[in-house]
Amino acid sequence: MTAEALDSAKILEPSPVTQLRRRIFGHAGFLFGAIVIAAMLAMALLAPLLAPYDPYDQDLARRVINPIWHDDGKWAHPLGTDQLGRDYLSRVIYGVRISLLIGFATMIISGVLGTALGVVAGYFGGRVDMVITFLITTRLSMPVVLVALAVVALVGGSLTVVISVLGLLLWDRFAVVMRSATMQVRALDYVAAAQAIGCSAARIVTTEIMPNILNALIVVATLEMAHAILLEAALSFLGLGVQPPLPSWGLMVAEGKEYMFFSPWLITIPGVALFLLVLAINLLGDGIRDITAPENRN
Amino acid sequence: MLAYAAKRICLALLVALTVSIISFGLLRLSGDLAQALAGQSSTAADVEALRKAYGLDQPLTVQYLEWAGKVLAGDFGDSFFFKEPVAAMLAQRLPVTMLLGASALTFALVLAVPLGVVAAMRPNSWIDRLALTLAVLGQALPSFWFALMLMIVFGLTLRWLPISGTGTWQHFVMPSIALGYYATPAIMRLTRAGMMEVMASDYIRTARAKGLRMPTVLFKHALRNAVIPVVALAAVQFGFMLGGSIVIETIFALHGVGYLAWESITRADFPVVQAIVLVLASIYVVLTLLADLLNAFLDPRIRIA
Amino acid sequence: MSVILDVQALDVRIPLAQGMLHPVRDVSFAVERGETLCIVGESGCGKSLTSLALMDLLPRRAERRAARLIFAGEDLTRASEARMTDLRGNKMAMIFQEPMTSLNPSYSIGNQLEEALLRHRRIGRREATDRAIYLLEKVGITAAASRLTQYPHQLSGGLRQRVMIAMALMCGPDLIIADEPTTALDVTIQAQILHLLAQLQREFKMGLILITHDLGIVARVATRVAVMYAGQIVETGTVAELFARPLHPYTQGLLRCIPVPGRTKRGTHLGSIPGIVPNLIGDLVGCSFHNRCEHAYESCAATDVSQREIAPGRAYRCLLTAEQCAANAAKAAA
């Protein structure tokens, strides 16, 4: 190949923006996740407009109506009604609010806590690192579900309690990942350069380290959001999460459990909703990792 | 190796100590113990007498030390609800949970390790894609819901397996799958990544250049190095499974520690809850300790340092 | 002397997203028992892939083709994978570039040494251990018996490369392929290892293919030399012929790059070859060196150049006659 040919090859290389766009649209998982999450967000925001009924409205005359795909299903209640005659579609639509709220709020609390601990441990190392590593190990040895159940039982179940408990329990992965990411970045020359010109630790962490561990942080944040949503559902399912009559999907599965022999859709519908939301969040996280750092893909 | 082991054991002891303080605190937080022991219909004098008798009027540190001493001797106190020793209740329930955890872990390993190896051998093949898809789907499946789905399909529709109870080995099949599948994605991904990395390494090329047959290359030279991190992960996952047993055992009415924990929480029977937190955490600490030591033993770079 | 390896028109192709990579093109050479063939070339010229192709250890995607590939009288182009496995480590052995990572960290030196022998011979572990100790001593490792229980991480790079050499010798192979065996080592140790290889090759009357980019090494140990450029062998000959009378412009350029004590005058610039190696994706038309050659004609870019054999074992790949080439060299030296 001649020198001119090499130059033209360089010109043919697409711009970074084009490359990014190609990677985004070439990533089926990311696209699926993004679309599902956008739809779920829209559902949460527009719930009063989308839901045909009030999710708390009971109508004991219309209990356990079958959904539309059954022969006796009615368009008035496309997903049927539950054991108290509440419209199931409306409850599923309002349920996404609870899952997203819990997932997001828990992720923020545990993210702030875990990232702070992880970055401090990774940046300062030595004794500080030892203490924080010890905290992480201790936290990991406590069974999450059991501790969360016990605390909810002691304090009483409510949305705030569930969010606080999960937020205070799920910081471990943030801390572990941020700690090792910080350690890696800290060893790089530009951090040493920043120290050499006398930047404060706080300045180095915010301007030199945080931007470089942001990718890892976003990925953990999505994973932990999914984790929190699953845990809330499990706690509510066991009766020690958010309390009735809130339309939590986990709670809906628990309430439908007694009827699962004859009306299995009472548990399949909220279960599928939960599965789709968690799947979409996980795919979005994987997608962000693949798209922003394709070289880390295995 | 010895220095490493000593350091690691110290850390484990420290963690166990901290966990014991936390679970001690859990019981104290639950309210006035003397009142709980005495029951609803007791007089103030009864409560005071009990407070004295149980040493609840002592400073907290003294109470903790006394409690910890008893725990080390295997005495976890009495259940509020059954009025019998918690230790005996645990001894009866723990084997069921351990069996459930072991069979769930076996299920996860038997499924995930071969899948990870095959996926690594043929990256981007249909089997690799299938394995990765299963991993992604598996990670998003709520375990309590998956358990109910298993129940509907295999218990109610096909009637292959019993849906609740502890009696026979069949009772453990669905709970083990419901508990174990959640660990498979992580184990599979780690096995796959480990195998891919190892298979691309120079020493595998050396092994092939020696004329070793493929099974020898795979099992002796590759898998041995690829599974070292899987050992640690398996221990961690086993710990998580013991924690997760509370959901699964409750659904399948399997009479293990998890079910007991749930019953005790709903009955506000906190001495039992406290003991279970402590026992499960201790098992986790011991497991991860053993895994780390086993890791060190498998890796000569740590063993002979 | 008998020919142990005869290679004719060896090609390696690797399909990539950007097109078909063709890193080894029409490579032909022969190695006789008891001689050392050095394959020289810069990195990326295809010398390592050539050696992997001979051992049939190419990456899975790569495709190997050859008009003739005869090892000890056996046609390797028709050999099954099972047959190749029987030959590897047994009749033909390989020493790699990276001693630090070429040994399995999980097994002892003894285990890894004995393994090849136990695989290829019907003998017991005792005899295998004896052979391992014998060879460790042969490669100059003291306290050989105690080394057997050690693990790779306990040995230095030089020692590990000695172990790799002993490992290659375990079954008494007819041919050893050493792919830049000293590149990763300290300069002082490089000389020892090369000396050792040359000595063992004479002692055991093996064929040795030594792959290197270091002409100093070539001058000291080679019997014959093959110079590779852009996947092709551009010149072959005995070490004396090639150094005294290089024909191909690339060889001439390479030789001008090394200072010769007593001949290179103080203050003169060492040679360098301007330009870059052609992209090896897709088909090359014309001489692969034409864009960097100071003597290139227009026809060089259009005409495919084949090997010209001017004497048995002496060939070059250029449109110019041998006399013209020699004249160019003389002009450049003046």
GROMACS .gro file of C-alpha atoms in nm, chain B residues 17 32 36-37 48 51 53 61 67 90 114 129 153 174 182 198 200 204 224 238-239 244 248 260 267 292:
model
   26
  315LEU     CA    1  -1.656  -1.029   6.669
  330ASP     CA    2  -3.751  -0.406   7.664
  334ALA     CA    3  -4.091  -0.940   7.645
  335LEU     CA    4  -3.977  -1.226   7.866
  346GLU     CA    5  -3.817  -0.600   8.759
  349ARG     CA    6  -3.459  -0.789   8.479
  351ALA     CA    7  -3.254  -1.244   8.720
  359THR     CA    8  -2.067  -0.423   7.798
  365TRP     CA    9  -2.394  -1.319   7.632
  388LEU     CA   10  -3.106  -2.443   6.538
  412PRO     CA   11  -1.918  -2.681   3.191
  427ARG     CA   12  -2.451  -1.684   2.284
  451VAL     CA   13  -4.530  -2.613   3.629
  472MET     CA   14  -3.729  -2.741   4.325
  480TYR     CA   15  -2.929  -1.723   4.072
  496VAL     CA   16  -0.595  -1.900   3.032
  498ALA     CA   17  -0.481  -1.754   2.528
  502ILE     CA   18  -0.115  -2.334   2.709
  522ARG     CA   19  -0.680  -2.577   3.711
  536PHE     CA   20  -2.288  -2.044   4.919
  537GLY     CA   21  -2.304  -1.776   5.188
  542GLY     CA   22  -3.146  -1.645   5.035
  546ILE     CA   23  -3.704  -2.016   4.923
  558LEU     CA   24  -3.748  -2.059   6.110
  565ARG     CA   25  -4.365  -1.380   6.578
  590ASP     CA   26  -0.913  -1.798   5.064
   0.00000   0.00000   0.00000
